[in-house]
Amino acid sequence: MASSVLRVMAAITTALTLTIFAPAPAYADDPAVISGVVYSGVPGATVTDGCVTVFQAEAPIEVATDCLDSDQHFRIPVEPGRYKVRVQATGFPEQWYSGKSTFERATPLEITTYGSVIYVRLSGGFADIVGRVVRSDGTPVQYGDVTAYDVAGDFYLTDGLDLNGEYELKDLPVGRYQVSIYANSYGRQWAFGTQDREQAAVFDLSNGEVRVVNDTLLPTGTVEVTMVDAESEDPIRYGCVRLTNPTNVEETCESVGRTFVLDDVPPGDYEVQAGPEGTHWPDTTSLTVEPGQTHRLTIPVERATAFVTTVEEAATGLPAAGVCVQFAEPNLSPAWFFEGCSREDGRLVIGPLEGRVHTQLFALHPQNRYGAQWVGANGGTGDQREAVFFTAENDTATTIPPLKVDPPGSITGVVRDKATGNPMSQVCAFPFALSSTTALDRQSGSHCSDSTGRFTINGLGPYDWPVLHIAVFRTQYAWLWSGGASDRFAARYVPVQAGQSTEANIEMVEGGRISGRGLTSAGQPATSHSIVAHNARTGDLATLWTNGSAWNDGRYELRGLATQDVTLEYFISGRTCWYDRALSRHEATPVHVEAGATTTGIDLVNCSD
């Protein structure tokens, strides 16, 4: 029995408390029995005798008592119910479950017919720490907590601050403590008024003591940041400055006299992130904010490639805020991340960018206040072929003409299976070509058809738009453009009216297939390869990527193709190639495919040799 008790005692890690484990057959063989072990938690002290008493939980009415045997065990039969437990032993103050000094503070036990086992580690006494935390102006700190840490590192107790900034840490085992205050964004400090625990006060608590520990948060500091061009040293007016550390984030995007001012910054170590508008690259530095001090920083930032413009309402000429611009390579869709969004005054900076940039622009408002558009020479357009190309030279902020936006409209319709006439769900509609399969992440929302086959594309500018339909989860269906066309140039462009919805239904057909093998230059099956088809005329993606593997003799099959000529792009042996062993799309040999049929024998050979 003694060795069993020692193993149990060795497993106890919560210092100076009473811990309950239930049920435990080793000590609770009979129903409704409270049993356990009492031992000393005071170095050098031993438990030589003692008694355990059970009381009713609702009132200090004694129910039963058992004194310890030679192994410091006790066993008290009780009726199922709620109880509080007191322990008295020679040389130790009276204490209650779990680690409490009085009946009122004691934690009640819920006893069932299975009983419970408790292990009592007696402490040398209890003390309280109470107090109030205020800011430097005397107002209470209402959100945060105060923690007392045992200097030995074995025990701590935390209480939250109330609306008056007060806290109570009750029934701390006697010992030596330090008190920390964590006030949310203000971070952590130690009583009295220090951020360094080594400089914190140590409170030696005796039994029955109530120690008052009040403290005042350290005064905040001010940080003033000026961002300047690294070459000209001219100040940069627009941008944001952020201060971060593990407990706090401070940010401003407003400059005062070209200086970004952050007031009321809690003391501590910060990373300072200087984020100029997209004409320059961001940079970081470090700073220790001292209590009550003003810190002035000048941060040089390097020039970047960027486009600078304004966004205006086409009808009124007023600034249009919140319009975001994405890039597109020729014949490719817009990226799925915003390059820049217009400010309240309409100013728009697209950057920072690296190197020379030559691209078309796609503009949209995330909340559809304005209609999406390709940026044309004289306003918006829904046809990418009419979009203007803009060029920004390396490390230069290039000013382009204002972007003019219009009110939005929408396109709606019903998707059906042409063979059966049944409505089709989960067919997603896109008003432009896709540049990669990542665009299919947007396969939810009203632009994908519901159970009735209905789809709606919202937020389109009042222009003529092509619409691409993809049955994302059913690759047997061909990708079709509005009007049933196989490519974007042949699509029936759908006219959108501001404030109205234009109907454009579609009938999906079985797609064609292309099959073959991926081969090394020696004619052996390639270990792995991935393939995709582009429309030979437009360069747009014509279906999803697919993969081949030597596990199936290098074979692949592309599905979901409409009737068209395609060029095949494939990644094999670490290199991108085009059919037939070409190095670019323009040199590739076109492959004809028919909807509902399979074109076979199209082997894709490594072009590296």
mmCIF file of N, CA and C in Angstrom, residues 378-472:
data_model
loop_
_atom_site.group_PDB
_atom_site.id
_atom_site.type_symbol
_atom_site.label_atom_id
_atom_site.label_comp_id
_atom_site.label_asym_id
_atom_site.label_seq_id
_atom_site.Cartn_x
_atom_site.Cartn_y
_atom_site.Cartn_z
ATOM 1 N N ASN A 378 -11.578 54.865 -73.066
ATOM 2 C CA ASN A 378 -12.540 55.913 -72.756
ATOM 3 C C ASN A 378 -13.580 55.445 -71.750
ATOM 4 N N GLY A 379 -13.170 54.648 -70.789
ATOM 5 C CA GLY A 379 -14.091 54.105 -69.803
ATOM 6 C C GLY A 379 -13.986 52.603 -69.756
ATOM 7 N N GLY A 380 -15.022 51.987 -69.169
ATOM 8 C CA GLY A 380 -14.956 50.545 -68.981
ATOM 9 C C GLY A 380 -15.426 49.768 -70.188
ATOM 10 N N THR A 381 -15.101 48.467 -70.214
ATOM 11 C CA THR A 381 -15.544 47.539 -71.238
ATOM 12 C C THR A 381 -15.615 46.152 -70.631
ATOM 13 N N GLY A 382 -16.479 45.299 -71.180
ATOM 14 C CA GLY A 382 -16.536 43.912 -70.747
ATOM 15 C C GLY A 382 -15.713 42.988 -71.611
ATOM 16 N N ASP A 383 -15.133 43.542 -72.689
ATOM 17 C CA ASP A 383 -14.352 42.755 -73.646
ATOM 18 C C ASP A 383 -12.875 43.035 -73.424
ATOM 19 N N GLN A 384 -12.143 42.030 -72.982
ATOM 20 C CA GLN A 384 -10.726 42.223 -72.683
ATOM 21 C C GLN A 384 -9.943 42.700 -73.902
ATOM 22 N N ARG A 385 -10.404 42.359 -75.101
ATOM 23 C CA ARG A 385 -9.687 42.781 -76.307
ATOM 24 C C ARG A 385 -9.697 44.292 -76.481
ATOM 25 N N GLU A 386 -10.646 44.958 -75.834
ATOM 26 C CA GLU A 386 -10.729 46.410 -75.927
ATOM 27 C C GLU A 386 -10.024 47.110 -74.773
ATOM 28 N N ALA A 387 -9.457 46.350 -73.856
ATOM 29 C CA ALA A 387 -8.772 46.940 -72.703
ATOM 30 C C ALA A 387 -7.423 47.519 -73.123
ATOM 31 N N VAL A 388 -7.055 48.610 -72.475
ATOM 32 C CA VAL A 388 -5.804 49.292 -72.771
ATOM 33 C C VAL A 388 -4.648 48.613 -72.036
ATOM 34 N N PHE A 389 -3.476 48.606 -72.662
ATOM 35 C CA PHE A 389 -2.264 48.152 -71.987
ATOM 36 C C PHE A 389 -1.563 49.359 -71.366
ATOM 37 N N PHE A 390 -1.159 49.206 -70.114
ATOM 38 C CA PHE A 390 -0.445 50.255 -69.402
ATOM 39 C C PHE A 390 0.958 49.757 -69.084
ATOM 40 N N THR A 391 1.915 50.682 -69.121
ATOM 41 C CA THR A 391 3.312 50.326 -68.873
ATOM 42 C C THR A 391 3.885 51.207 -67.775
ATOM 43 N N ALA A 392 4.525 50.576 -66.810
ATOM 44 C CA ALA A 392 5.262 51.287 -65.768
ATOM 45 C C ALA A 392 6.700 50.798 -65.792
ATOM 46 N N GLU A 393 7.621 51.730 -65.843
ATOM 47 C CA GLU A 393 9.029 51.364 -65.909
ATOM 48 C C GLU A 393 9.560 51.009 -64.518
ATOM 49 N N ASN A 394 10.705 50.367 -64.503
ATOM 50 C CA ASN A 394 11.308 49.871 -63.273
ATOM 51 C C ASN A 394 11.542 51.004 -62.265
ATOM 52 N N ASP A 395 11.068 50.790 -61.014
ATOM 53 C CA ASP A 395 11.268 51.720 -59.903
ATOM 54 C C ASP A 395 10.742 53.123 -60.216
ATOM 55 N N THR A 396 9.634 53.185 -60.943
ATOM 56 C CA THR A 396 9.057 54.469 -61.328
ATOM 57 C C THR A 396 7.570 54.472 -61.026
ATOM 58 N N ALA A 397 7.075 55.568 -60.468
ATOM 59 C CA ALA A 397 5.648 55.754 -60.264
ATOM 60 C C ALA A 397 5.077 56.421 -61.514
ATOM 61 N N THR A 398 4.326 55.680 -62.291
ATOM 62 C CA THR A 398 3.804 56.155 -63.566
ATOM 63 C C THR A 398 2.358 56.595 -63.399
ATOM 64 N N THR A 399 2.067 57.845 -63.766
ATOM 65 C CA THR A 399 0.710 58.366 -63.685
ATOM 66 C C THR A 399 -0.059 58.000 -64.947
ATOM 67 N N ILE A 400 -1.255 57.422 -64.767
ATOM 68 C CA ILE A 400 -2.101 57.048 -65.892
ATOM 69 C C ILE A 400 -3.405 57.830 -65.799
ATOM 70 N N PRO A 401 -4.170 57.918 -66.907
ATOM 71 C CA PRO A 401 -5.417 58.698 -66.882
ATOM 72 C C PRO A 401 -6.390 58.163 -65.844
ATOM 73 N N PRO A 402 -7.320 59.024 -65.396
ATOM 74 C CA PRO A 402 -8.310 58.588 -64.397
ATOM 75 C C PRO A 402 -9.139 57.416 -64.904
ATOM 76 N N LEU A 403 -9.500 56.521 -63.984
ATOM 77 C CA LEU A 403 -10.396 55.412 -64.297
ATOM 78 C C LEU A 403 -11.825 55.870 -64.021
ATOM 79 N N LYS A 404 -12.697 55.632 -64.991
ATOM 80 C CA LYS A 404 -14.085 56.067 -64.863
ATOM 81 C C LYS A 404 -14.972 54.839 -64.686
ATOM 82 N N VAL A 405 -15.774 54.842 -63.622
ATOM 83 C CA VAL A 405 -16.588 53.677 -63.281
ATOM 84 C C VAL A 405 -18.065 54.011 -63.388
ATOM 85 N N ASP A 406 -18.875 52.974 -63.610
ATOM 86 C CA ASP A 406 -20.311 53.111 -63.819
ATOM 87 C C ASP A 406 -21.079 52.289 -62.800
ATOM 88 N N PRO A 407 -22.391 52.542 -62.665
ATOM 89 C CA PRO A 407 -23.222 51.716 -61.776
ATOM 90 C C PRO A 407 -23.276 50.274 -62.271
ATOM 91 N N PRO A 408 -23.540 49.317 -61.372
ATOM 92 C CA PRO A 408 -23.499 47.900 -61.751
ATOM 93 C C PRO A 408 -24.837 47.374 -62.234
ATOM 94 N N GLY A 409 -24.769 46.293 -62.982
ATOM 95 C CA GLY A 409 -25.908 45.455 -63.328
ATOM 96 C C GLY A 409 -25.518 44.005 -63.137
ATOM 97 N N SER A 410 -26.326 43.077 -63.652
ATOM 98 C CA SER A 410 -26.027 41.661 -63.435
ATOM 99 C C SER A 410 -26.452 40.832 -64.642
ATOM 100 N N ILE A 411 -25.928 39.606 -64.661
ATOM 101 C CA ILE A 411 -26.321 38.598 -65.644
ATOM 102 C C ILE A 411 -26.862 37.405 -64.882
ATOM 103 N N THR A 412 -28.012 36.889 -65.290
ATOM 104 C CA THR A 412 -28.591 35.710 -64.664
ATOM 105 C C THR A 412 -29.059 34.745 -65.740
ATOM 106 N N GLY A 413 -29.325 33.522 -65.353
ATOM 107 C CA GLY A 413 -29.798 32.535 -66.307
ATOM 108 C C GLY A 413 -29.934 31.183 -65.664
ATOM 109 N N VAL A 414 -30.381 30.210 -66.474
ATOM 110 C CA VAL A 414 -30.564 28.843 -66.019
ATOM 111 C C VAL A 414 -29.657 27.934 -66.831
ATOM 112 N N VAL A 415 -28.983 27.030 -66.141
ATOM 113 C CA VAL A 415 -28.104 26.047 -66.770
ATOM 114 C C VAL A 415 -28.845 24.724 -66.875
ATOM 115 N N ARG A 416 -28.831 24.133 -68.069
ATOM 116 C CA ARG A 416 -29.485 22.832 -68.276
ATOM 117 C C ARG A 416 -28.555 21.885 -69.007
ATOM 118 N N ASP A 417 -28.798 20.607 -68.789
ATOM 119 C CA ASP A 417 -28.147 19.558 -69.573
ATOM 120 C C ASP A 417 -28.848 19.500 -70.930
ATOM 121 N N LYS A 418 -28.104 19.717 -72.021
ATOM 122 C CA LYS A 418 -28.719 19.775 -73.337
ATOM 123 C C LYS A 418 -29.366 18.454 -73.723
ATOM 124 N N ALA A 419 -28.780 17.330 -73.283
ATOM 125 C CA ALA A 419 -29.296 16.016 -73.673
ATOM 126 C C ALA A 419 -30.600 15.694 -72.962
ATOM 127 N N THR A 420 -30.750 16.124 -71.715
ATOM 128 C CA THR A 420 -31.925 15.742 -70.925
ATOM 129 C C THR A 420 -32.879 16.900 -70.668
ATOM 130 N N GLY A 421 -32.389 18.126 -70.783
ATOM 131 C CA GLY A 421 -33.200 19.282 -70.446
ATOM 132 C C GLY A 421 -33.305 19.564 -68.964
ATOM 133 N N ASN A 422 -32.651 18.758 -68.128
ATOM 134 C CA ASN A 422 -32.726 18.926 -66.683
ATOM 135 C C ASN A 422 -31.838 20.092 -66.225
ATOM 136 N N PRO A 423 -32.289 20.845 -65.211
ATOM 137 C CA PRO A 423 -31.431 21.901 -64.663
ATOM 138 C C PRO A 423 -30.192 21.297 -63.997
ATOM 139 N N MET A 424 -29.095 22.022 -64.046
ATOM 140 C CA MET A 424 -27.828 21.560 -63.489
ATOM 141 C C MET A 424 -27.384 22.512 -62.383
ATOM 142 N N SER A 425 -27.007 21.955 -61.242
ATOM 143 C CA SER A 425 -26.458 22.751 -60.143
ATOM 144 C C SER A 425 -24.933 22.731 -60.202
ATOM 145 N N GLN A 426 -24.326 23.642 -59.451
ATOM 146 C CA GLN A 426 -22.869 23.727 -59.296
ATOM 147 C C GLN A 426 -22.151 23.891 -60.630
ATOM 148 N N VAL A 427 -22.760 24.629 -61.532
ATOM 149 C CA VAL A 427 -22.077 25.093 -62.730
ATOM 150 C C VAL A 427 -21.758 26.561 -62.488
ATOM 151 N N CYS A 428 -20.478 26.905 -62.487
ATOM 152 C CA CYS A 428 -20.049 28.247 -62.113
ATOM 153 C C CYS A 428 -19.820 29.090 -63.360
ATOM 154 N N ALA A 429 -20.243 30.355 -63.281
ATOM 155 C CA ALA A 429 -20.166 31.267 -64.413
ATOM 156 C C ALA A 429 -19.149 32.366 -64.111
ATOM 157 N N PHE A 430 -18.269 32.643 -65.085
ATOM 158 C CA PHE A 430 -17.229 33.652 -64.928
ATOM 159 C C PHE A 430 -17.300 34.609 -66.117
ATOM 160 N N PRO A 431 -17.220 35.939 -65.877
ATOM 161 C CA PRO A 431 -17.316 36.894 -66.974
ATOM 162 C C PRO A 431 -15.972 37.194 -67.634
ATOM 163 N N PHE A 432 -15.053 36.256 -67.572
ATOM 164 C CA PHE A 432 -13.734 36.391 -68.195
ATOM 165 C C PHE A 432 -13.103 35.011 -68.239
ATOM 166 N N ALA A 433 -11.967 34.913 -68.923
ATOM 167 C CA ALA A 433 -11.251 33.644 -68.982
ATOM 168 C C ALA A 433 -10.520 33.399 -67.671
ATOM 169 N N LEU A 434 -10.198 32.146 -67.417
ATOM 170 C CA LEU A 434 -9.444 31.782 -66.221
ATOM 171 C C LEU A 434 -7.975 31.619 -66.579
ATOM 172 N N SER A 435 -7.116 32.096 -65.664
ATOM 173 C CA SER A 435 -5.687 31.994 -65.928
ATOM 174 C C SER A 435 -5.073 30.760 -65.302
ATOM 175 N N SER A 436 -5.733 30.196 -64.297
ATOM 176 C CA SER A 436 -5.205 29.004 -63.641
ATOM 177 C C SER A 436 -6.338 28.359 -62.865
ATOM 178 N N THR A 437 -6.114 27.144 -62.408
ATOM 179 C CA THR A 437 -7.158 26.444 -61.662
ATOM 180 C C THR A 437 -7.433 27.089 -60.316
ATOM 181 N N THR A 438 -6.536 27.979 -59.854
ATOM 182 C CA THR A 438 -6.802 28.627 -58.564
ATOM 183 C C THR A 438 -8.054 29.479 -58.623
ATOM 184 N N ALA A 439 -8.424 29.944 -59.823
ATOM 185 C CA ALA A 439 -9.649 30.729 -59.933
ATOM 186 C C ALA A 439 -10.864 29.915 -59.538
ATOM 187 N N LEU A 440 -10.763 28.586 -59.617
ATOM 188 C CA LEU A 440 -11.897 27.744 -59.268
ATOM 189 C C LEU A 440 -12.119 27.681 -57.766
ATOM 190 N N ASP A 441 -11.258 28.339 -56.979
ATOM 191 C CA ASP A 441 -11.546 28.461 -55.553
ATOM 192 C C ASP A 441 -12.853 29.212 -55.337
ATOM 193 N N ARG A 442 -13.248 30.020 -56.300
ATOM 194 C CA ARG A 442 -14.494 30.777 -56.162
ATOM 195 C C ARG A 442 -15.657 29.960 -56.713
ATOM 196 N N GLN A 443 -15.782 28.725 -56.254
ATOM 197 C CA GLN A 443 -16.844 27.853 -56.732
ATOM 198 C C GLN A 443 -17.982 27.789 -55.728
ATOM 199 N N SER A 444 -18.368 28.938 -55.224
ATOM 200 C CA SER A 444 -19.520 29.047 -54.345
ATOM 201 C C SER A 444 -20.101 30.429 -54.531
ATOM 202 N N GLY A 445 -21.345 30.605 -54.116
ATOM 203 C CA GLY A 445 -22.002 31.885 -54.281
ATOM 204 C C GLY A 445 -22.976 31.865 -55.437
ATOM 205 N N SER A 446 -23.627 33.004 -55.653
ATOM 206 C CA SER A 446 -24.703 33.050 -56.632
ATOM 207 C C SER A 446 -24.218 32.869 -58.062
ATOM 208 N N HIS A 447 -22.928 33.091 -58.329
ATOM 209 C CA HIS A 447 -22.447 32.904 -59.704
ATOM 210 C C HIS A 447 -22.360 31.425 -60.078
ATOM 211 N N CYS A 448 -22.534 30.535 -59.091
ATOM 212 C CA CYS A 448 -22.641 29.102 -59.355
ATOM 213 C C CYS A 448 -24.110 28.702 -59.245
ATOM 214 N N SER A 449 -24.564 27.864 -60.161
ATOM 215 C CA SER A 449 -25.990 27.549 -60.238
ATOM 216 C C SER A 449 -26.462 26.767 -59.023
ATOM 217 N N ASP A 450 -27.724 27.030 -58.616
ATOM 218 C CA ASP A 450 -28.326 26.339 -57.488
ATOM 219 C C ASP A 450 -29.080 25.101 -57.961
ATOM 220 N N SER A 451 -29.914 24.540 -57.091
ATOM 221 C CA SER A 451 -30.611 23.291 -57.428
ATOM 222 C C SER A 451 -31.592 23.469 -58.581
ATOM 223 N N THR A 452 -32.002 24.701 -58.854
ATOM 224 C CA THR A 452 -32.914 24.949 -59.985
ATOM 225 C C THR A 452 -32.156 25.302 -61.254
ATOM 226 N N GLY A 453 -30.828 25.309 -61.173
ATOM 227 C CA GLY A 453 -30.011 25.670 -62.324
ATOM 228 C C GLY A 453 -29.749 27.150 -62.453
ATOM 229 N N ARG A 454 -30.269 27.968 -61.539
ATOM 230 C CA ARG A 454 -30.168 29.423 -61.641
ATOM 231 C C ARG A 454 -28.810 29.927 -61.150
ATOM 232 N N PHE A 455 -28.173 30.791 -61.953
ATOM 233 C CA PHE A 455 -26.936 31.470 -61.538
ATOM 234 C C PHE A 455 -27.137 32.967 -61.724
ATOM 235 N N THR A 456 -26.360 33.769 -60.994
ATOM 236 C CA THR A 456 -26.383 35.216 -61.147
ATOM 237 C C THR A 456 -24.975 35.762 -60.935
ATOM 238 N N ILE A 457 -24.498 36.550 -61.883
ATOM 239 C CA ILE A 457 -23.217 37.247 -61.723
ATOM 240 C C ILE A 457 -23.539 38.698 -61.412
ATOM 241 N N ASN A 458 -23.255 39.129 -60.211
ATOM 242 C CA ASN A 458 -23.544 40.492 -59.785
ATOM 243 C C ASN A 458 -22.342 41.399 -59.998
ATOM 244 N N GLY A 459 -22.595 42.710 -59.924
ATOM 245 C CA GLY A 459 -21.508 43.683 -59.886
ATOM 246 C C GLY A 459 -20.778 43.880 -61.188
ATOM 247 N N LEU A 460 -21.446 43.745 -62.322
ATOM 248 C CA LEU A 460 -20.806 43.946 -63.620
ATOM 249 C C LEU A 460 -21.121 45.342 -64.144
ATOM 250 N N GLY A 461 -20.139 45.953 -64.773
ATOM 251 C CA GLY A 461 -20.375 47.245 -65.395
ATOM 252 C C GLY A 461 -21.330 47.120 -66.565
ATOM 253 N N PRO A 462 -21.983 48.221 -66.979
ATOM 254 C CA PRO A 462 -22.975 48.177 -68.046
ATOM 255 C C PRO A 462 -22.332 48.108 -69.434
ATOM 256 N N TYR A 463 -21.760 46.938 -69.714
ATOM 257 C CA TYR A 463 -21.083 46.691 -70.982
ATOM 258 C C TYR A 463 -21.481 45.296 -71.470
ATOM 259 N N ASP A 464 -20.971 44.917 -72.624
ATOM 260 C CA ASP A 464 -21.207 43.571 -73.161
ATOM 261 C C ASP A 464 -20.137 42.624 -72.625
ATOM 262 N N TRP A 465 -20.585 41.481 -72.048
ATOM 263 C CA TRP A 465 -19.674 40.558 -71.362
ATOM 264 C C TRP A 465 -19.781 39.152 -71.949
ATOM 265 N N PRO A 466 -18.630 38.447 -72.090
ATOM 266 C CA PRO A 466 -18.671 37.013 -72.364
ATOM 267 C C PRO A 466 -18.822 36.264 -71.046
ATOM 268 N N VAL A 467 -19.439 35.104 -71.055
ATOM 269 C CA VAL A 467 -19.628 34.335 -69.820
ATOM 270 C C VAL A 467 -19.145 32.910 -70.048
ATOM 271 N N LEU A 468 -18.211 32.466 -69.212
ATOM 272 C CA LEU A 468 -17.677 31.103 -69.264
ATOM 273 C C LEU A 468 -18.390 30.252 -68.226
ATOM 274 N N HIS A 469 -18.874 29.057 -68.643
ATOM 275 C CA HIS A 469 -19.595 28.143 -67.746
ATOM 276 C C HIS A 469 -18.771 26.869 -67.562
ATOM 277 N N ILE A 470 -18.557 26.515 -66.271
ATOM 278 C CA ILE A 470 -17.739 25.341 -65.934
ATOM 279 C C ILE A 470 -18.488 24.498 -64.914
ATOM 280 N N ALA A 471 -18.725 23.221 -65.260
ATOM 281 C CA ALA A 471 -19.284 22.268 -64.298
ATOM 282 C C ALA A 471 -18.118 21.746 -63.470
ATOM 283 N N VAL A 472 -17.838 22.445 -62.379
ATOM 284 C CA VAL A 472 -16.577 22.244 -61.660
ATOM 285 C C VAL A 472 -16.401 20.813 -61.183
#
